[in-house]
PDB file of C-alpha atoms in Angstrom:
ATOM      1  CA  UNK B   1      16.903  17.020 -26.151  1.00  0.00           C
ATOM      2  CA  UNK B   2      15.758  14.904 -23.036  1.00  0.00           C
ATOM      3  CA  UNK B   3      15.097  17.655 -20.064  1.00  0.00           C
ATOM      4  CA  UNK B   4      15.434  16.685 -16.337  1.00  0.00           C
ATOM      5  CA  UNK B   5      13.120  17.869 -13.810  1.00  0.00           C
ATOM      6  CA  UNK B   6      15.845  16.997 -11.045  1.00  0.00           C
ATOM      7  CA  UNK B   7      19.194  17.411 -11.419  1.00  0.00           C
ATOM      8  CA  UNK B   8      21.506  15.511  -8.551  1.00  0.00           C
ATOM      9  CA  UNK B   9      24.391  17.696  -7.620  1.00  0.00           C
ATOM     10  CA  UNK B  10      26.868  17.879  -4.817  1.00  0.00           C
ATOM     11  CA  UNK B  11      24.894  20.976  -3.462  1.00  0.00           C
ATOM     12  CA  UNK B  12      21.717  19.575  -3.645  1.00  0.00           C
ATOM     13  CA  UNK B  13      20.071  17.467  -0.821  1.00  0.00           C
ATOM     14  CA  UNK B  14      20.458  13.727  -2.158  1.00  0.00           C
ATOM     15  CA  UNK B  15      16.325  13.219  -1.818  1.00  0.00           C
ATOM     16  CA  UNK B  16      14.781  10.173  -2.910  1.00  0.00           C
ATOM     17  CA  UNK B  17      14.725   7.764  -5.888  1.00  0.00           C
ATOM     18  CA  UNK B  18      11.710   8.357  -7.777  1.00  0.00           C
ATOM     19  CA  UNK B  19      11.024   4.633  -8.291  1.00  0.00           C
ATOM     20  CA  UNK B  20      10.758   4.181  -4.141  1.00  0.00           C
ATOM     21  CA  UNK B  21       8.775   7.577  -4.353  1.00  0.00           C
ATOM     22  CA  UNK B  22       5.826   5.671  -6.630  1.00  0.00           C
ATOM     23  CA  UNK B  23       6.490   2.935  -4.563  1.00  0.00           C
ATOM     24  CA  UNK B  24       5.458   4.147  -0.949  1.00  0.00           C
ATOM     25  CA  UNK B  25       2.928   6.255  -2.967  1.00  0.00           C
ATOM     26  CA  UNK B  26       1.172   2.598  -3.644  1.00  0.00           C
ATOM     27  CA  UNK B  27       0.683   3.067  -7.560  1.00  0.00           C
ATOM     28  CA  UNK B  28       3.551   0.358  -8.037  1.00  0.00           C
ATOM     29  CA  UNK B  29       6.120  -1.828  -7.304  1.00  0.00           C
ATOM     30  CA  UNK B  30       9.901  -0.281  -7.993  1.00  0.00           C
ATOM     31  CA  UNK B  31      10.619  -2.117 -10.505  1.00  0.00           C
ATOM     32  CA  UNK B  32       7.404  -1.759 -12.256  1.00  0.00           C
ATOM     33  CA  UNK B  33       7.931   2.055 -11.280  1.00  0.00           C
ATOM     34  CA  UNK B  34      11.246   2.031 -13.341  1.00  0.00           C
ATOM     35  CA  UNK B  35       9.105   0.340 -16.322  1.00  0.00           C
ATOM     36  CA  UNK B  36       6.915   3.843 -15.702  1.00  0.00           C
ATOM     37  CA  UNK B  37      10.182   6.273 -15.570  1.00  0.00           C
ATOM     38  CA  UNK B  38      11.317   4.742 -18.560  1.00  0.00           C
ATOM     39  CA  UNK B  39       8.766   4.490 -20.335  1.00  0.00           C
ATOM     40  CA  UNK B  40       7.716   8.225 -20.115  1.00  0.00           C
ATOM     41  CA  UNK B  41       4.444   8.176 -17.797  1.00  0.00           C
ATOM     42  CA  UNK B  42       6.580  10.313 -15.032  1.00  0.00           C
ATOM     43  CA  UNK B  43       7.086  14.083 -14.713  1.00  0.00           C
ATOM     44  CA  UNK B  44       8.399  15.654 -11.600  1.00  0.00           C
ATOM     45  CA  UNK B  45       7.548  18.714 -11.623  1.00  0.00           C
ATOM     46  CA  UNK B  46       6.038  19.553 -14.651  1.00  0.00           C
ATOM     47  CA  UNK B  47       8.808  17.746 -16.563  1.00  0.00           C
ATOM     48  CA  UNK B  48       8.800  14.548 -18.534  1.00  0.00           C
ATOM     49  CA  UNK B  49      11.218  12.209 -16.435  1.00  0.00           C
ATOM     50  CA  UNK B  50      13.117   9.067 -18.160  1.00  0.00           C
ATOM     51  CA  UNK B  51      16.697   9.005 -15.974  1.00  0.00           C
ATOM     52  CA  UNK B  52      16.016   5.338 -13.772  1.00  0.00           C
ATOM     53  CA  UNK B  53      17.666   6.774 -10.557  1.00  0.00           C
ATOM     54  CA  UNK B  54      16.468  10.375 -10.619  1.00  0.00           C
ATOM     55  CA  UNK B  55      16.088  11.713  -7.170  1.00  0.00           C
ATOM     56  CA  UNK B  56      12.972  13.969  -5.706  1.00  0.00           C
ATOM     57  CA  UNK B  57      13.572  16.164  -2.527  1.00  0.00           C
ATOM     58  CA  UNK B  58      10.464  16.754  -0.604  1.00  0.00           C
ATOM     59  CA  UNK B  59       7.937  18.855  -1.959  1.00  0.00           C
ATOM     60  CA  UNK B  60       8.432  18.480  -5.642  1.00  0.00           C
ATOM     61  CA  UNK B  61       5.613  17.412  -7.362  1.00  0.00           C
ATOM     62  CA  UNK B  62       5.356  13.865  -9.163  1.00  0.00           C
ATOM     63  CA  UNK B  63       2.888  12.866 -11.397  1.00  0.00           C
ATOM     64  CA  UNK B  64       2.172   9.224 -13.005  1.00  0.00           C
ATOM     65  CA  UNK B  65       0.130   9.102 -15.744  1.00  0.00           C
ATOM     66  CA  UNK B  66      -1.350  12.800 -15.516  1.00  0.00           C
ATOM     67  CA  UNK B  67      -2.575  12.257 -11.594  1.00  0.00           C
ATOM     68  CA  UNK B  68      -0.457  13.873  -8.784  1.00  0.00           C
ATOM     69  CA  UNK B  69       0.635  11.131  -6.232  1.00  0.00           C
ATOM     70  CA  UNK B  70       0.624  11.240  -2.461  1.00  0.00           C
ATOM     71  CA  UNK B  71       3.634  14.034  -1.597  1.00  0.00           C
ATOM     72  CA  UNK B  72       6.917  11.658  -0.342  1.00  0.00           C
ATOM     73  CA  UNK B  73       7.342  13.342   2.723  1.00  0.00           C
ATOM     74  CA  UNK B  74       2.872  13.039   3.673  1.00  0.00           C
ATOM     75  CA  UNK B  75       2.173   9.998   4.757  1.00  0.00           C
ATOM     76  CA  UNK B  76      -1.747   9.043   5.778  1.00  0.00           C
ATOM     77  CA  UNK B  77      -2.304   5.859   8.207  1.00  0.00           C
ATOM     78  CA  UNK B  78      -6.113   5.012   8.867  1.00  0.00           C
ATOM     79  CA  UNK B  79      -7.210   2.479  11.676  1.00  0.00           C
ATOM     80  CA  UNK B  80     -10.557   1.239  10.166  1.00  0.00           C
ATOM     81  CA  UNK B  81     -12.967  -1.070  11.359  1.00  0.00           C
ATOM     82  CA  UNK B  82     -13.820  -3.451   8.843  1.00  0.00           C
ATOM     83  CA  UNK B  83     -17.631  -4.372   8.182  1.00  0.00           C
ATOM     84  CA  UNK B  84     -18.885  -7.812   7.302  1.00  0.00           C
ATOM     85  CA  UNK B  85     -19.309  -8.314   3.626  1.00  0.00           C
ATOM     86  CA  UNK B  86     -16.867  -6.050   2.796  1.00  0.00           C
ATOM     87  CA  UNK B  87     -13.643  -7.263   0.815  1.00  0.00           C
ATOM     88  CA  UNK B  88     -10.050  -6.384   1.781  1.00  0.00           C
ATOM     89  CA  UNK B  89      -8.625  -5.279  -1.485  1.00  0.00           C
ATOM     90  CA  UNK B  90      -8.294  -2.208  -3.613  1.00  0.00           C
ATOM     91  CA  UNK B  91     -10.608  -2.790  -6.176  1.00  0.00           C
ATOM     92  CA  UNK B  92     -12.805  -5.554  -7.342  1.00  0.00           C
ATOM     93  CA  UNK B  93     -14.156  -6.643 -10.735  1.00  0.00           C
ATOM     94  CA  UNK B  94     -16.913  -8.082  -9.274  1.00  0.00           C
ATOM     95  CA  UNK B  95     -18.429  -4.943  -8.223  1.00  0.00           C
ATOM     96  CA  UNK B  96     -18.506  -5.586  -4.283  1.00  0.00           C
ATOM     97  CA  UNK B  97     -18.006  -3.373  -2.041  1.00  0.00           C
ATOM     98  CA  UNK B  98     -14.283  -2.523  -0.861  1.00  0.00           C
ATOM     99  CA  UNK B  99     -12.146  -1.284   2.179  1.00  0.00           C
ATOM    100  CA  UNK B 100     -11.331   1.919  -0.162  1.00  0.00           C
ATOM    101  CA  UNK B 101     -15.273   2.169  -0.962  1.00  0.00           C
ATOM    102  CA  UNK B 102     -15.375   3.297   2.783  1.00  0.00           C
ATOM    103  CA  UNK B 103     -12.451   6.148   2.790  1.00  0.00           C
ATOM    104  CA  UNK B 104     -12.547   8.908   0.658  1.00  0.00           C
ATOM    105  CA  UNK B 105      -9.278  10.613   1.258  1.00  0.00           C
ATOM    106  CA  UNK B 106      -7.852  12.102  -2.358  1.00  0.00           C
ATOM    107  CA  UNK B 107      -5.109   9.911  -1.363  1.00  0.00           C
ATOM    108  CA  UNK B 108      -3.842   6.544  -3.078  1.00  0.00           C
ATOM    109  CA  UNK B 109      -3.385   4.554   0.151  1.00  0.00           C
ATOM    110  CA  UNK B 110      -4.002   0.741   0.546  1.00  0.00           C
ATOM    111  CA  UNK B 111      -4.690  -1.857   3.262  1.00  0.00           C
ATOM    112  CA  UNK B 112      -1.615  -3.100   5.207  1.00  0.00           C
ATOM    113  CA  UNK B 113      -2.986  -7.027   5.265  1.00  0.00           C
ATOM    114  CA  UNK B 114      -6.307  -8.598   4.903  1.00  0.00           C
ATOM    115  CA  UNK B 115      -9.040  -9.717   6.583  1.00  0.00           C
ATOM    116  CA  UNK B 116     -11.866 -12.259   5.070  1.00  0.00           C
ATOM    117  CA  UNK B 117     -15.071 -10.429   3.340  1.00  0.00           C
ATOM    118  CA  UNK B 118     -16.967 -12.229   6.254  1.00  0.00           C
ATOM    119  CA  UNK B 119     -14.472 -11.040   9.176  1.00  0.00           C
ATOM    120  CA  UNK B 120     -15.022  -7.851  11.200  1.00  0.00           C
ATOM    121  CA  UNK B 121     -12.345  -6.067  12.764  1.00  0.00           C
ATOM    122  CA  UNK B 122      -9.116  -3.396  12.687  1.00  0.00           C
ATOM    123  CA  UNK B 123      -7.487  -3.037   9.469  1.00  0.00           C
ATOM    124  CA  UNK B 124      -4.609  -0.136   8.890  1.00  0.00           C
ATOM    125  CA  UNK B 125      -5.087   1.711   5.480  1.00  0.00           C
ATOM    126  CA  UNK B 126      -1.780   3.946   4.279  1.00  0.00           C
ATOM    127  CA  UNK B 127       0.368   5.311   1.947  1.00  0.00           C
ATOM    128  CA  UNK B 128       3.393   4.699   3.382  1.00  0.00           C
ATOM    129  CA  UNK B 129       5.070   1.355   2.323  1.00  0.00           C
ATOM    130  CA  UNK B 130       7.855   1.532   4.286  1.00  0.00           C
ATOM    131  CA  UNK B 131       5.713   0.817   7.479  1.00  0.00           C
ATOM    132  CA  UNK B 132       3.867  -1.245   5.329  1.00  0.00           C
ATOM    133  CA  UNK B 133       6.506  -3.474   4.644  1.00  0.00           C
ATOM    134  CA  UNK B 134       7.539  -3.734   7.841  1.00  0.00           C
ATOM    135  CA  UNK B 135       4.624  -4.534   9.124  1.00  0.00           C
ATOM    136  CA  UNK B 136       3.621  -7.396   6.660  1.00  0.00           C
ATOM    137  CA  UNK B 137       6.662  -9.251   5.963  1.00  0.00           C
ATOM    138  CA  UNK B 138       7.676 -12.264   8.027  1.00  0.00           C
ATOM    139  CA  UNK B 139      11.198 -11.155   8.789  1.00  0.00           C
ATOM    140  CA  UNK B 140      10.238  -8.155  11.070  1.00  0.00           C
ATOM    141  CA  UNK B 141       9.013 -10.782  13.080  1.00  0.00           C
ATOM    142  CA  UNK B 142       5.355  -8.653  13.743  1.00  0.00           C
ATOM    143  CA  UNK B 143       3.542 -10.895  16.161  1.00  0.00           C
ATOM    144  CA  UNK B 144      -0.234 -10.547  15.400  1.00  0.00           C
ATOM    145  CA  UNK B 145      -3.294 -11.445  18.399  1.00  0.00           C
ATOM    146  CA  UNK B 146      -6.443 -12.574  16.758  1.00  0.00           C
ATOM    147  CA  UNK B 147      -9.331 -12.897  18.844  1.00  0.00           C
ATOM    148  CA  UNK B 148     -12.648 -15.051  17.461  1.00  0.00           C
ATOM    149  CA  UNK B 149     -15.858 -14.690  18.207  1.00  0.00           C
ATOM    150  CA  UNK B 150     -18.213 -17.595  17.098  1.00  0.00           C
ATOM    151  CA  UNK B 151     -21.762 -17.663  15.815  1.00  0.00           C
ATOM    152  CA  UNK B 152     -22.596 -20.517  17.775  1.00  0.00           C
ATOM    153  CA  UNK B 153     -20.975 -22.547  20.629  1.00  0.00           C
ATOM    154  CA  UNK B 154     -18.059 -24.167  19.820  1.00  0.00           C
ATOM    155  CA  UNK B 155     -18.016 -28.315  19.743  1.00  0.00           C
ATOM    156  CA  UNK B 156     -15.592 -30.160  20.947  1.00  0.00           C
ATOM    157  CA  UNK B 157     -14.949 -32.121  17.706  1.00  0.00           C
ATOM    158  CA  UNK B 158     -14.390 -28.438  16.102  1.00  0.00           C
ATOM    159  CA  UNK B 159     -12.080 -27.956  19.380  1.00  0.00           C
ATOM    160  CA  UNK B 160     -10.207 -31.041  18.394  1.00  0.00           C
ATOM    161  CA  UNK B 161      -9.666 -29.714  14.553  1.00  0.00           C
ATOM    162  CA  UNK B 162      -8.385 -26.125  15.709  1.00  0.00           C
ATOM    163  CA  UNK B 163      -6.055 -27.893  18.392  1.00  0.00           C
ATOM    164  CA  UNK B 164      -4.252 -30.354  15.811  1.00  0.00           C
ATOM    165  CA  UNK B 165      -4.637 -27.150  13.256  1.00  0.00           C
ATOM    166  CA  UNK B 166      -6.060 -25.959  10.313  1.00  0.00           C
ATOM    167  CA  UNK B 167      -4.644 -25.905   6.647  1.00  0.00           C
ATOM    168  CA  UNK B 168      -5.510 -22.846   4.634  1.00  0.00           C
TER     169      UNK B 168
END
């Protein structure tokens, strides 16, 4: 019969689902996290895991896939700042050089953002995608303060194309 690793009873503290667990641990969306679950690539603690709303307390071990992911409760932030000719992503087929090439942490954690391979400058690395979130999505309102420094002096014809703005 199918064995749970986590059983949710009145006694128990609630925790938290295991789909937002895999989530905030950066290996994948919830609801590709609940493709995971059910599908069988999940054990919490030693267990094979196939119940979409199981919940994990703090310090129970989840694993996707065979690899341990980032405990729920421990998050990691890094302030890092970016080199030119280094890309903002996780990986790259290509082969360049990425923002994750720099850290070694034995951590899945991911840049909150981007900045251009070209651009210099702060980027946040974590695990946590709650703070994440909030700090990427438009309707947390996050101002953000970019400050440019040119390679050359600026002409006023360039002037005149950054005042009337610039389509991306």
């Amino acid at each position: 019969g199918k064995r749970r690793a986590v059983r949710d009873t009145p006694s128990m503290e609630r925790g938290t689902r295991l789909n937002k667990v895999i989530a905030d641990a950066g290996v994948a969306s919830r609801r590709a996290a609940d493709e995971m679950i059910a599908a069988g690539r999940v054990k919490v603690n030693g267990l094979v895991v196939t119940e979409l709303g199981t919940r994990v307390r703090p310090g129970e071990r989840v694993m996707v896939d065979g690899k341990i992911i980032a405990d729920p409760e421990r998050h990691v932030y890094i302030l890092l700042n970016k080199p030119k000719d280094v890309i903002t992503t996780t990986s790259d087929e290509r082969g360049r050089r990425t923002v994750l090439d720099l850290v070694d942490i034995g951590e899945r954690i991911y840049p909150v953002g981007r900045l251009d391979r070209n651009t210099t400058g702060v980027l946040l690395l974590t695990n946590d995608g709650t703070i994440a979130n909030r700090l990427m999505h438009p309707r947390y309102g996050i101002a953000r303060v970019y400050e440019v420094t040119l390679d050359r002096p600026l002409e006023l014809r360039h002037a005149k194309e950054i005042a009337t703005g610039v389509e991306l």
